[in-house]
């Protein structure tokens, strides 16, 4: 567990990924094929993972993509989570959302704030840039990947090209419908 961890809570990078290593298609497209992650048959497992989540720290780019997805197809953002959300950004939301806490500044302080609010549950990190910052600083305890049966060919890679080597310890690999859920501990 990282120095930021509370009693049971972990900092978990959580993302869906194509077999060729992309977490989004060109232009941040989240068009994975048949639809939402749950459409691949992993809904019960996704619900269990969401239940272990106390809150989320989300990057602005990911927030904007989620907003656009919800605007284009209401109900498309279907992750069964209802806890606090922390948005790491320098641009306020327009209009403001009283359900979202805006954080700016140091990534370590943002993670500590959000993890404290998670109440002993996991803090999920969403967003390529925020996840890369957390990985660079050694703030991540686990990486959880929903490996989807699709090749995107191009898009946003799982990790930024400047990220140094990080060794992982496999925790589990679970088949859930057409999705393979991979969980790794980050070796410290």
PDB file of N, CA and C in Angstrom, residues 18-120:
ATOM      1  N   UNK A  18      -8.410  -1.861 -24.928  1.00  0.00           N
ATOM      2  CA  UNK A  18      -8.452  -2.772 -26.066  1.00  0.00           C
ATOM      3  C   UNK A  18      -7.259  -3.730 -25.979  1.00  0.00           C
ATOM      4  N   UNK A  19      -7.331  -4.820 -26.701  1.00  0.00           N
ATOM      5  CA  UNK A  19      -6.245  -5.796 -26.694  1.00  0.00           C
ATOM      6  C   UNK A  19      -4.929  -5.193 -27.172  1.00  0.00           C
ATOM      7  N   UNK A  20      -4.996  -4.172 -28.023  1.00  0.00           N
ATOM      8  CA  UNK A  20      -3.761  -3.544 -28.506  1.00  0.00           C
ATOM      9  C   UNK A  20      -3.330  -2.339 -27.658  1.00  0.00           C
ATOM     10  N   UNK A  21      -3.875  -2.215 -26.443  1.00  0.00           N
ATOM     11  CA  UNK A  21      -3.335  -1.274 -25.475  1.00  0.00           C
ATOM     12  C   UNK A  21      -3.893   0.136 -25.481  1.00  0.00           C
ATOM     13  N   UNK A  22      -5.077   0.348 -26.042  1.00  0.00           N
ATOM     14  CA  UNK A  22      -5.671   1.685 -26.072  1.00  0.00           C
ATOM     15  C   UNK A  22      -6.836   1.779 -25.095  1.00  0.00           C
ATOM     16  N   UNK A  23      -6.882   2.887 -24.346  1.00  0.00           N
ATOM     17  CA  UNK A  23      -7.973   3.110 -23.403  1.00  0.00           C
ATOM     18  C   UNK A  23      -9.065   3.975 -24.015  1.00  0.00           C
ATOM     19  N   UNK A  24      -8.799   4.531 -25.172  1.00  0.00           N
ATOM     20  CA  UNK A  24      -9.778   5.284 -25.965  1.00  0.00           C
ATOM     21  C   UNK A  24      -9.283   5.286 -27.400  1.00  0.00           C
ATOM     22  N   UNK A  25     -10.206   5.446 -28.309  1.00  0.00           N
ATOM     23  CA  UNK A  25      -9.848   5.498 -29.721  1.00  0.00           C
ATOM     24  C   UNK A  25      -9.370   6.882 -30.119  1.00  0.00           C
ATOM     25  N   UNK A  26      -9.144   7.095 -31.399  1.00  0.00           N
ATOM     26  CA  UNK A  26      -8.740   8.414 -31.886  1.00  0.00           C
ATOM     27  C   UNK A  26      -9.746   9.486 -31.456  1.00  0.00           C
ATOM     28  N   UNK A  27      -9.232  10.644 -31.076  1.00  0.00           N
ATOM     29  CA  UNK A  27     -10.099  11.732 -30.630  1.00  0.00           C
ATOM     30  C   UNK A  27     -10.795  11.442 -29.314  1.00  0.00           C
ATOM     31  N   UNK A  28     -10.237  10.554 -28.519  1.00  0.00           N
ATOM     32  CA  UNK A  28     -10.789  10.144 -27.214  1.00  0.00           C
ATOM     33  C   UNK A  28     -12.111   9.395 -27.350  1.00  0.00           C
ATOM     34  N   UNK A  29     -12.382   8.824 -28.520  1.00  0.00           N
ATOM     35  CA  UNK A  29     -13.608   8.076 -28.743  1.00  0.00           C
ATOM     36  C   UNK A  29     -13.674   6.879 -27.799  1.00  0.00           C
ATOM     37  N   UNK A  30     -14.851   6.675 -27.222  1.00  0.00           N
ATOM     38  CA  UNK A  30     -15.074   5.512 -26.358  1.00  0.00           C
ATOM     39  C   UNK A  30     -15.996   4.505 -27.041  1.00  0.00           C
ATOM     40  N   UNK A  31     -15.982   4.489 -28.356  1.00  0.00           N
ATOM     41  CA  UNK A  31     -16.797   3.570 -29.143  1.00  0.00           C
ATOM     42  C   UNK A  31     -16.080   2.220 -29.212  1.00  0.00           C
ATOM     43  N   UNK A  32     -16.399   1.357 -28.268  1.00  0.00           N
ATOM     44  CA  UNK A  32     -15.732   0.057 -28.176  1.00  0.00           C
ATOM     45  C   UNK A  32     -16.361  -0.985 -29.071  1.00  0.00           C
ATOM     46  N   UNK A  33     -17.457  -0.726 -29.675  1.00  0.00           N
ATOM     47  CA  UNK A  33     -18.112  -1.726 -30.514  1.00  0.00           C
ATOM     48  C   UNK A  33     -19.547  -1.910 -30.100  1.00  0.00           C
ATOM     49  N   UNK A  34     -19.862  -2.987 -29.357  1.00  0.00           N
ATOM     50  CA  UNK A  34     -21.265  -3.240 -29.046  1.00  0.00           C
ATOM     51  C   UNK A  34     -21.873  -2.236 -28.076  1.00  0.00           C
ATOM     52  N   UNK A  35     -21.098  -1.377 -27.457  1.00  0.00           N
ATOM     53  CA  UNK A  35     -21.678  -0.380 -26.553  1.00  0.00           C
ATOM     54  C   UNK A  35     -20.884  -0.236 -25.282  1.00  0.00           C
ATOM     55  N   UNK A  36     -21.602  -0.196 -24.177  1.00  0.00           N
ATOM     56  CA  UNK A  36     -20.999   0.038 -22.864  1.00  0.00           C
ATOM     57  C   UNK A  36     -20.241  -1.190 -22.383  1.00  0.00           C
ATOM     58  N   UNK A  37     -19.399  -0.986 -21.373  1.00  0.00           N
ATOM     59  CA  UNK A  37     -18.648  -2.086 -20.778  1.00  0.00           C
ATOM     60  C   UNK A  37     -19.590  -3.203 -20.345  1.00  0.00           C
ATOM     61  N   UNK A  38     -20.722  -2.842 -19.746  1.00  0.00           N
ATOM     62  CA  UNK A  38     -21.675  -3.852 -19.284  1.00  0.00           C
ATOM     63  C   UNK A  38     -22.213  -4.689 -20.442  1.00  0.00           C
ATOM     64  N   UNK A  39     -22.222  -4.146 -21.654  1.00  0.00           N
ATOM     65  CA  UNK A  39     -22.706  -4.899 -22.813  1.00  0.00           C
ATOM     66  C   UNK A  39     -21.795  -6.069 -23.171  1.00  0.00           C
ATOM     67  N   UNK A  40     -20.574  -6.050 -22.666  1.00  0.00           N
ATOM     68  CA  UNK A  40     -19.659  -7.168 -22.900  1.00  0.00           C
ATOM     69  C   UNK A  40     -19.894  -8.300 -21.906  1.00  0.00           C
ATOM     70  N   UNK A  41     -20.789  -8.104 -20.948  1.00  0.00           N
ATOM     71  CA  UNK A  41     -21.149  -9.186 -20.040  1.00  0.00           C
ATOM     72  C   UNK A  41     -20.484  -9.140 -18.688  1.00  0.00           C
ATOM     73  N   UNK A  42     -19.905  -8.004 -18.291  1.00  0.00           N
ATOM     74  CA  UNK A  42     -19.177  -7.935 -17.027  1.00  0.00           C
ATOM     75  C   UNK A  42     -19.933  -7.172 -15.948  1.00  0.00           C
ATOM     76  N   UNK A  43     -21.237  -6.988 -16.089  1.00  0.00           N
ATOM     77  CA  UNK A  43     -21.968  -6.092 -15.193  1.00  0.00           C
ATOM     78  C   UNK A  43     -21.915  -6.500 -13.719  1.00  0.00           C
ATOM     79  N   UNK A  44     -22.054  -7.785 -13.386  1.00  0.00           N
ATOM     80  CA  UNK A  44     -22.009  -8.203 -11.978  1.00  0.00           C
ATOM     81  C   UNK A  44     -20.623  -7.958 -11.388  1.00  0.00           C
ATOM     82  N   UNK A  45     -19.587  -8.244 -12.154  1.00  0.00           N
ATOM     83  CA  UNK A  45     -18.226  -8.023 -11.665  1.00  0.00           C
ATOM     84  C   UNK A  45     -17.925  -6.537 -11.540  1.00  0.00           C
ATOM     85  N   UNK A  46     -18.412  -5.740 -12.493  1.00  0.00           N
ATOM     86  CA  UNK A  46     -18.222  -4.288 -12.436  1.00  0.00           C
ATOM     87  C   UNK A  46     -18.926  -3.739 -11.204  1.00  0.00           C
ATOM     88  N   UNK A  47     -20.121  -4.229 -10.898  1.00  0.00           N
ATOM     89  CA  UNK A  47     -20.864  -3.774  -9.721  1.00  0.00           C
ATOM     90  C   UNK A  47     -20.098  -4.096  -8.438  1.00  0.00           C
ATOM     91  N   UNK A  48     -19.466  -5.258  -8.385  1.00  0.00           N
ATOM     92  CA  UNK A  48     -18.688  -5.645  -7.201  1.00  0.00           C
ATOM     93  C   UNK A  48     -17.476  -4.726  -7.036  1.00  0.00           C
ATOM     94  N   UNK A  49     -16.812  -4.406  -8.124  1.00  0.00           N
ATOM     95  CA  UNK A  49     -15.662  -3.500  -8.073  1.00  0.00           C
ATOM     96  C   UNK A  49     -16.117  -2.105  -7.648  1.00  0.00           C
ATOM     97  N   UNK A  50     -17.240  -1.645  -8.199  1.00  0.00           N
ATOM     98  CA  UNK A  50     -17.771  -0.326  -7.839  1.00  0.00           C
ATOM     99  C   UNK A  50     -18.137  -0.271  -6.356  1.00  0.00           C
ATOM    100  N   UNK A  51     -18.641  -1.381  -5.809  1.00  0.00           N
ATOM    101  CA  UNK A  51     -19.028  -1.414  -4.393  1.00  0.00           C
ATOM    102  C   UNK A  51     -17.819  -1.246  -3.467  1.00  0.00           C
ATOM    103  N   UNK A  52     -16.634  -1.631  -3.926  1.00  0.00           N
ATOM    104  CA  UNK A  52     -15.412  -1.479  -3.131  1.00  0.00           C
ATOM    105  C   UNK A  52     -14.807  -0.078  -3.267  1.00  0.00           C
ATOM    106  N   UNK A  53     -15.431   0.757  -4.092  1.00  0.00           N
ATOM    107  CA  UNK A  53     -14.920   2.095  -4.379  1.00  0.00           C
ATOM    108  C   UNK A  53     -15.567   3.121  -3.468  1.00  0.00           C
ATOM    109  N   UNK A  54     -14.732   3.909  -2.792  1.00  0.00           N
ATOM    110  CA  UNK A  54     -15.241   4.965  -1.921  1.00  0.00           C
ATOM    111  C   UNK A  54     -15.468   6.258  -2.666  1.00  0.00           C
ATOM    112  N   UNK A  55     -14.555   6.585  -3.573  1.00  0.00           N
ATOM    113  CA  UNK A  55     -14.715   7.770  -4.407  1.00  0.00           C
ATOM    114  C   UNK A  55     -13.774   7.693  -5.594  1.00  0.00           C
ATOM    115  N   UNK A  56     -13.863   8.718  -6.436  1.00  0.00           N
ATOM    116  CA  UNK A  56     -13.072   8.749  -7.673  1.00  0.00           C
ATOM    117  C   UNK A  56     -12.343  10.072  -7.796  1.00  0.00           C
ATOM    118  N   UNK A  57     -11.132   9.979  -8.346  1.00  0.00           N
ATOM    119  CA  UNK A  57     -10.362  11.155  -8.752  1.00  0.00           C
ATOM    120  C   UNK A  57     -10.271  11.082 -10.267  1.00  0.00           C
ATOM    121  N   UNK A  58     -10.849  12.090 -10.925  1.00  0.00           N
ATOM    122  CA  UNK A  58     -11.026  12.058 -12.369  1.00  0.00           C
ATOM    123  C   UNK A  58     -10.294  13.226 -13.010  1.00  0.00           C
ATOM    124  N   UNK A  59      -9.633  12.973 -14.113  1.00  0.00           N
ATOM    125  CA  UNK A  59      -8.995  14.037 -14.880  1.00  0.00           C
ATOM    126  C   UNK A  59     -10.014  14.782 -15.717  1.00  0.00           C
ATOM    127  N   UNK A  60      -9.699  16.021 -16.070  1.00  0.00           N
ATOM    128  CA  UNK A  60     -10.651  16.855 -16.799  1.00  0.00           C
ATOM    129  C   UNK A  60     -10.975  16.295 -18.180  1.00  0.00           C
ATOM    130  N   UNK A  61      -9.987  15.774 -18.889  1.00  0.00           N
ATOM    131  CA  UNK A  61     -10.261  15.207 -20.210  1.00  0.00           C
ATOM    132  C   UNK A  61     -11.249  14.058 -20.130  1.00  0.00           C
ATOM    133  N   UNK A  62     -11.068  13.181 -19.160  1.00  0.00           N
ATOM    134  CA  UNK A  62     -11.980  12.053 -18.976  1.00  0.00           C
ATOM    135  C   UNK A  62     -13.364  12.544 -18.572  1.00  0.00           C
ATOM    136  N   UNK A  63     -13.405  13.564 -17.721  1.00  0.00           N
ATOM    137  CA  UNK A  63     -14.686  14.138 -17.312  1.00  0.00           C
ATOM    138  C   UNK A  63     -15.443  14.665 -18.535  1.00  0.00           C
ATOM    139  N   UNK A  64     -14.731  15.404 -19.385  1.00  0.00           N
ATOM    140  CA  UNK A  64     -15.363  15.987 -20.572  1.00  0.00           C
ATOM    141  C   UNK A  64     -15.862  14.906 -21.531  1.00  0.00           C
ATOM    142  N   UNK A  65     -15.083  13.815 -21.694  1.00  0.00           N
ATOM    143  CA  UNK A  65     -15.513  12.710 -22.553  1.00  0.00           C
ATOM    144  C   UNK A  65     -16.776  12.067 -21.976  1.00  0.00           C
ATOM    145  N   UNK A  66     -16.805  11.845 -20.661  1.00  0.00           N
ATOM    146  CA  UNK A  66     -17.989  11.272 -20.019  1.00  0.00           C
ATOM    147  C   UNK A  66     -19.212  12.153 -20.169  1.00  0.00           C
ATOM    148  N   UNK A  67     -19.028  13.471 -20.011  1.00  0.00           N
ATOM    149  CA  UNK A  67     -20.134  14.416 -20.203  1.00  0.00           C
ATOM    150  C   UNK A  67     -20.688  14.326 -21.630  1.00  0.00           C
ATOM    151  N   UNK A  68     -19.792  14.274 -22.602  1.00  0.00           N
ATOM    152  CA  UNK A  68     -20.203  14.205 -24.009  1.00  0.00           C
ATOM    153  C   UNK A  68     -20.946  12.900 -24.286  1.00  0.00           C
ATOM    154  N   UNK A  69     -20.435  11.788 -23.717  1.00  0.00           N
ATOM    155  CA  UNK A  69     -21.106  10.507 -23.900  1.00  0.00           C
ATOM    156  C   UNK A  69     -22.519  10.544 -23.322  1.00  0.00           C
ATOM    157  N   UNK A  70     -22.653  11.116 -22.135  1.00  0.00           N
ATOM    158  CA  UNK A  70     -23.962  11.201 -21.487  1.00  0.00           C
ATOM    159  C   UNK A  70     -24.899  12.118 -22.268  1.00  0.00           C
ATOM    160  N   UNK A  71     -24.356  13.201 -22.810  1.00  0.00           N
ATOM    161  CA  UNK A  71     -25.159  14.133 -23.611  1.00  0.00           C
ATOM    162  C   UNK A  71     -25.645  13.461 -24.898  1.00  0.00           C
ATOM    163  N   UNK A  72     -24.740  12.736 -25.564  1.00  0.00           N
ATOM    164  CA  UNK A  72     -25.084  12.085 -26.831  1.00  0.00           C
ATOM    165  C   UNK A  72     -26.049  10.918 -26.656  1.00  0.00           C
ATOM    166  N   UNK A  73     -25.867  10.178 -25.566  1.00  0.00           N
ATOM    167  CA  UNK A  73     -26.711   9.006 -25.307  1.00  0.00           C
ATOM    168  C   UNK A  73     -26.939   8.890 -23.806  1.00  0.00           C
ATOM    169  N   UNK A  74     -27.997   9.521 -23.286  1.00  0.00           N
ATOM    170  CA  UNK A  74     -28.273   9.464 -21.847  1.00  0.00           C
ATOM    171  C   UNK A  74     -28.291   8.017 -21.338  1.00  0.00           C
ATOM    172  N   UNK A  75     -27.638   7.806 -20.204  1.00  0.00           N
ATOM    173  CA  UNK A  75     -27.540   6.464 -19.627  1.00  0.00           C
ATOM    174  C   UNK A  75     -26.350   5.681 -20.125  1.00  0.00           C
ATOM    175  N   UNK A  76     -25.581   6.232 -21.058  1.00  0.00           N
ATOM    176  CA  UNK A  76     -24.428   5.539 -21.621  1.00  0.00           C
ATOM    177  C   UNK A  76     -23.301   5.400 -20.596  1.00  0.00           C
ATOM    178  N   UNK A  77     -23.182   6.354 -19.703  1.00  0.00           N
ATOM    179  CA  UNK A  77     -22.174   6.280 -18.639  1.00  0.00           C
ATOM    180  C   UNK A  77     -22.837   5.518 -17.505  1.00  0.00           C
ATOM    181  N   UNK A  78     -22.605   4.203 -17.482  1.00  0.00           N
ATOM    182  CA  UNK A  78     -23.411   3.317 -16.647  1.00  0.00           C
ATOM    183  C   UNK A  78     -22.655   2.682 -15.484  1.00  0.00           C
ATOM    184  N   UNK A  79     -21.547   3.229 -15.075  1.00  0.00           N
ATOM    185  CA  UNK A  79     -20.795   2.642 -13.969  1.00  0.00           C
ATOM    186  C   UNK A  79     -21.627   2.755 -12.695  1.00  0.00           C
ATOM    187  N   UNK A  80     -21.885   1.652 -12.000  1.00  0.00           N
ATOM    188  CA  UNK A  80     -22.806   1.664 -10.852  1.00  0.00           C
ATOM    189  C   UNK A  80     -22.155   2.221  -9.584  1.00  0.00           C
ATOM    190  N   UNK A  81     -21.786   3.481  -9.627  1.00  0.00           N
ATOM    191  CA  UNK A  81     -21.094   4.136  -8.520  1.00  0.00           C
ATOM    192  C   UNK A  81     -21.837   5.412  -8.178  1.00  0.00           C
ATOM    193  N   UNK A  82     -21.984   5.693  -6.884  1.00  0.00           N
ATOM    194  CA  UNK A  82     -22.713   6.898  -6.494  1.00  0.00           C
ATOM    195  C   UNK A  82     -21.995   7.691  -5.414  1.00  0.00           C
ATOM    196  N   UNK A  83     -20.719   7.448  -5.192  1.00  0.00           N
ATOM    197  CA  UNK A  83     -19.989   8.149  -4.151  1.00  0.00           C
ATOM    198  C   UNK A  83     -19.445   9.489  -4.602  1.00  0.00           C
ATOM    199  N   UNK A  84     -18.629  10.113  -3.754  1.00  0.00           N
ATOM    200  CA  UNK A  84     -18.053  11.417  -4.074  1.00  0.00           C
ATOM    201  C   UNK A  84     -17.114  11.351  -5.283  1.00  0.00           C
ATOM    202  N   UNK A  85     -17.128  12.445  -6.030  1.00  0.00           N
ATOM    203  CA  UNK A  85     -16.228  12.563  -7.175  1.00  0.00           C
ATOM    204  C   UNK A  85     -15.370  13.808  -7.003  1.00  0.00           C
ATOM    205  N   UNK A  86     -14.089  13.635  -7.259  1.00  0.00           N
ATOM    206  CA  UNK A  86     -13.120  14.718  -7.205  1.00  0.00           C
ATOM    207  C   UNK A  86     -12.593  14.917  -8.620  1.00  0.00           C
ATOM    208  N   UNK A  87     -12.655  16.134  -9.095  1.00  0.00           N
ATOM    209  CA  UNK A  87     -12.207  16.463 -10.440  1.00  0.00           C
ATOM    210  C   UNK A  87     -10.929  17.276 -10.339  1.00  0.00           C
ATOM    211  N   UNK A  88      -9.848  16.752 -10.915  1.00  0.00           N
ATOM    212  CA  UNK A  88      -8.564  17.449 -10.924  1.00  0.00           C
ATOM    213  C   UNK A  88      -8.514  18.304 -12.178  1.00  0.00           C
ATOM    214  N   UNK A  89      -8.605  19.629 -11.993  1.00  0.00           N
ATOM    215  CA  UNK A  89      -8.681  20.533 -13.135  1.00  0.00           C
ATOM    216  C   UNK A  89      -8.298  21.951 -12.733  1.00  0.00           C
ATOM    217  N   UNK A  90      -7.924  22.732 -13.724  1.00  0.00           N
ATOM    218  CA  UNK A  90      -7.688  24.162 -13.521  1.00  0.00           C
ATOM    219  C   UNK A  90      -8.846  24.971 -14.105  1.00  0.00           C
ATOM    220  N   UNK A  91      -9.811  24.275 -14.728  1.00  0.00           N
ATOM    221  CA  UNK A  91     -10.973  24.937 -15.316  1.00  0.00           C
ATOM    222  C   UNK A  91     -12.224  24.545 -14.542  1.00  0.00           C
ATOM    223  N   UNK A  92     -12.925  25.503 -13.972  1.00  0.00           N
ATOM    224  CA  UNK A  92     -14.149  25.154 -13.236  1.00  0.00           C
ATOM    225  C   UNK A  92     -15.215  24.596 -14.180  1.00  0.00           C
ATOM    226  N   UNK A  93     -16.113  23.823 -13.618  1.00  0.00           N
ATOM    227  CA  UNK A  93     -17.226  23.283 -14.397  1.00  0.00           C
ATOM    228  C   UNK A  93     -18.238  24.389 -14.676  1.00  0.00           C
ATOM    229  N   UNK A  94     -18.768  24.377 -15.881  1.00  0.00           N
ATOM    230  CA  UNK A  94     -19.823  25.315 -16.272  1.00  0.00           C
ATOM    231  C   UNK A  94     -21.016  24.521 -16.767  1.00  0.00           C
ATOM    232  N   UNK A  95     -22.104  24.512 -16.082  1.00  0.00           N
ATOM    233  CA  UNK A  95     -22.335  25.144 -14.790  1.00  0.00           C
ATOM    234  C   UNK A  95     -21.688  24.331 -13.673  1.00  0.00           C
ATOM    235  N   UNK A  96     -21.479  24.942 -12.513  1.00  0.00           N
ATOM    236  CA  UNK A  96     -20.890  24.200 -11.383  1.00  0.00           C
ATOM    237  C   UNK A  96     -21.776  23.019 -10.986  1.00  0.00           C
ATOM    238  N   UNK A  97     -21.154  21.964 -10.498  1.00  0.00           N
ATOM    239  CA  UNK A  97     -21.877  20.779 -10.049  1.00  0.00           C
ATOM    240  C   UNK A  97     -21.612  20.616  -8.555  1.00  0.00           C
ATOM    241  N   UNK A  98     -22.615  20.807  -7.708  1.00  0.00           N
ATOM    242  CA  UNK A  98     -22.401  20.714  -6.260  1.00  0.00           C
ATOM    243  C   UNK A  98     -22.008  19.305  -5.793  1.00  0.00           C
ATOM    244  N   UNK A  99     -22.188  18.312  -6.657  1.00  0.00           N
ATOM    245  CA  UNK A  99     -21.835  16.931  -6.317  1.00  0.00           C
ATOM    246  C   UNK A  99     -20.354  16.631  -6.564  1.00  0.00           C
ATOM    247  N   UNK A 100     -19.627  17.574  -7.161  1.00  0.00           N
ATOM    248  CA  UNK A 100     -18.242  17.351  -7.555  1.00  0.00           C
ATOM    249  C   UNK A 100     -17.329  18.332  -6.819  1.00  0.00           C
ATOM    250  N   UNK A 101     -16.262  17.811  -6.227  1.00  0.00           N
ATOM    251  CA  UNK A 101     -15.268  18.647  -5.569  1.00  0.00           C
ATOM    252  C   UNK A 101     -14.131  18.894  -6.549  1.00  0.00           C
ATOM    253  N   UNK A 102     -13.841  20.157  -6.807  1.00  0.00           N
ATOM    254  CA  UNK A 102     -12.758  20.531  -7.715  1.00  0.00           C
ATOM    255  C   UNK A 102     -11.455  20.591  -6.922  1.00  0.00           C
ATOM    256  N   UNK A 103     -10.434  19.917  -7.424  1.00  0.00           N
ATOM    257  CA  UNK A 103      -9.098  19.957  -6.836  1.00  0.00           C
ATOM    258  C   UNK A 103      -8.129  20.490  -7.881  1.00  0.00           C
ATOM    259  N   UNK A 104      -7.159  21.267  -7.437  1.00  0.00           N
ATOM    260  CA  UNK A 104      -6.099  21.765  -8.312  1.00  0.00           C
ATOM    261  C   UNK A 104      -4.778  21.539  -7.595  1.00  0.00           C
ATOM    262  N   UNK A 105      -3.686  21.688  -8.314  1.00  0.00           N
ATOM    263  CA  UNK A 105      -2.384  21.639  -7.665  1.00  0.00           C
ATOM    264  C   UNK A 105      -1.743  20.271  -7.680  1.00  0.00           C
ATOM    265  N   UNK A 106      -0.998  19.990  -6.631  1.00  0.00           N
ATOM    266  CA  UNK A 106      -0.152  18.809  -6.516  1.00  0.00           C
ATOM    267  C   UNK A 106      -0.959  17.509  -6.538  1.00  0.00           C
ATOM    268  N   UNK A 107      -0.535  16.569  -7.365  1.00  0.00           N
ATOM    269  CA  UNK A 107      -1.236  15.290  -7.486  1.00  0.00           C
ATOM    270  C   UNK A 107      -1.203  14.506  -6.176  1.00  0.00           C
ATOM    271  N   UNK A 108      -0.105  14.585  -5.432  1.00  0.00           N
ATOM    272  CA  UNK A 108      -0.021  13.887  -4.148  1.00  0.00           C
ATOM    273  C   UNK A 108      -1.048  14.387  -3.158  1.00  0.00           C
ATOM    274  N   UNK A 109      -1.235  15.707  -3.107  1.00  0.00           N
ATOM    275  CA  UNK A 109      -2.246  16.289  -2.221  1.00  0.00           C
ATOM    276  C   UNK A 109      -3.654  15.915  -2.680  1.00  0.00           C
ATOM    277  N   UNK A 110      -3.879  15.907  -3.988  1.00  0.00           N
ATOM    278  CA  UNK A 110      -5.194  15.528  -4.513  1.00  0.00           C
ATOM    279  C   UNK A 110      -5.522  14.081  -4.151  1.00  0.00           C
ATOM    280  N   UNK A 111      -4.567  13.182  -4.304  1.00  0.00           N
ATOM    281  CA  UNK A 111      -4.780  11.776  -3.967  1.00  0.00           C
ATOM    282  C   UNK A 111      -5.036  11.626  -2.474  1.00  0.00           C
ATOM    283  N   UNK A 112      -4.249  12.310  -1.640  1.00  0.00           N
ATOM    284  CA  UNK A 112      -4.438  12.224  -0.191  1.00  0.00           C
ATOM    285  C   UNK A 112      -5.829  12.716   0.212  1.00  0.00           C
ATOM    286  N   UNK A 113      -6.270  13.825  -0.360  1.00  0.00           N
ATOM    287  CA  UNK A 113      -7.595  14.372  -0.060  1.00  0.00           C
ATOM    288  C   UNK A 113      -8.688  13.391  -0.455  1.00  0.00           C
ATOM    289  N   UNK A 114      -8.620  12.878  -1.666  1.00  0.00           N
ATOM    290  CA  UNK A 114      -9.651  11.965  -2.158  1.00  0.00           C
ATOM    291  C   UNK A 114      -9.623  10.634  -1.412  1.00  0.00           C
ATOM    292  N   UNK A 115      -8.452  10.117  -1.123  1.00  0.00           N
ATOM    293  CA  UNK A 115      -8.354   8.836  -0.412  1.00  0.00           C
ATOM    294  C   UNK A 115      -8.899   8.964   1.005  1.00  0.00           C
ATOM    295  N   UNK A 116      -8.643  10.078   1.645  1.00  0.00           N
ATOM    296  CA  UNK A 116      -9.183  10.313   2.983  1.00  0.00           C
ATOM    297  C   UNK A 116     -10.711  10.308   2.946  1.00  0.00           C
ATOM    298  N   UNK A 117     -11.282  10.899   1.911  1.00  0.00           N
ATOM    299  CA  UNK A 117     -12.743  10.962   1.773  1.00  0.00           C
ATOM    300  C   UNK A 117     -13.355   9.608   1.414  1.00  0.00           C
ATOM    301  N   UNK A 118     -12.537   8.656   0.970  1.00  0.00           N
ATOM    302  CA  UNK A 118     -13.049   7.345   0.556  1.00  0.00           C
ATOM    303  C   UNK A 118     -13.481   6.490   1.739  1.00  0.00           C
ATOM    304  N   UNK A 119     -13.161   6.910   2.952  1.00  0.00           N
ATOM    305  CA  UNK A 119     -13.644   6.210   4.138  1.00  0.00           C
ATOM    306  C   UNK A 119     -13.186   4.772   4.255  1.00  0.00           C
ATOM    307  N   UNK A 120     -11.942   4.491   3.902  1.00  0.00           N
ATOM    308  CA  UNK A 120     -11.416   3.131   4.012  1.00  0.00           C
ATOM    309  C   UNK A 120     -11.665   2.269   2.792  1.00  0.00           C
TER     310      UNK A 120
END
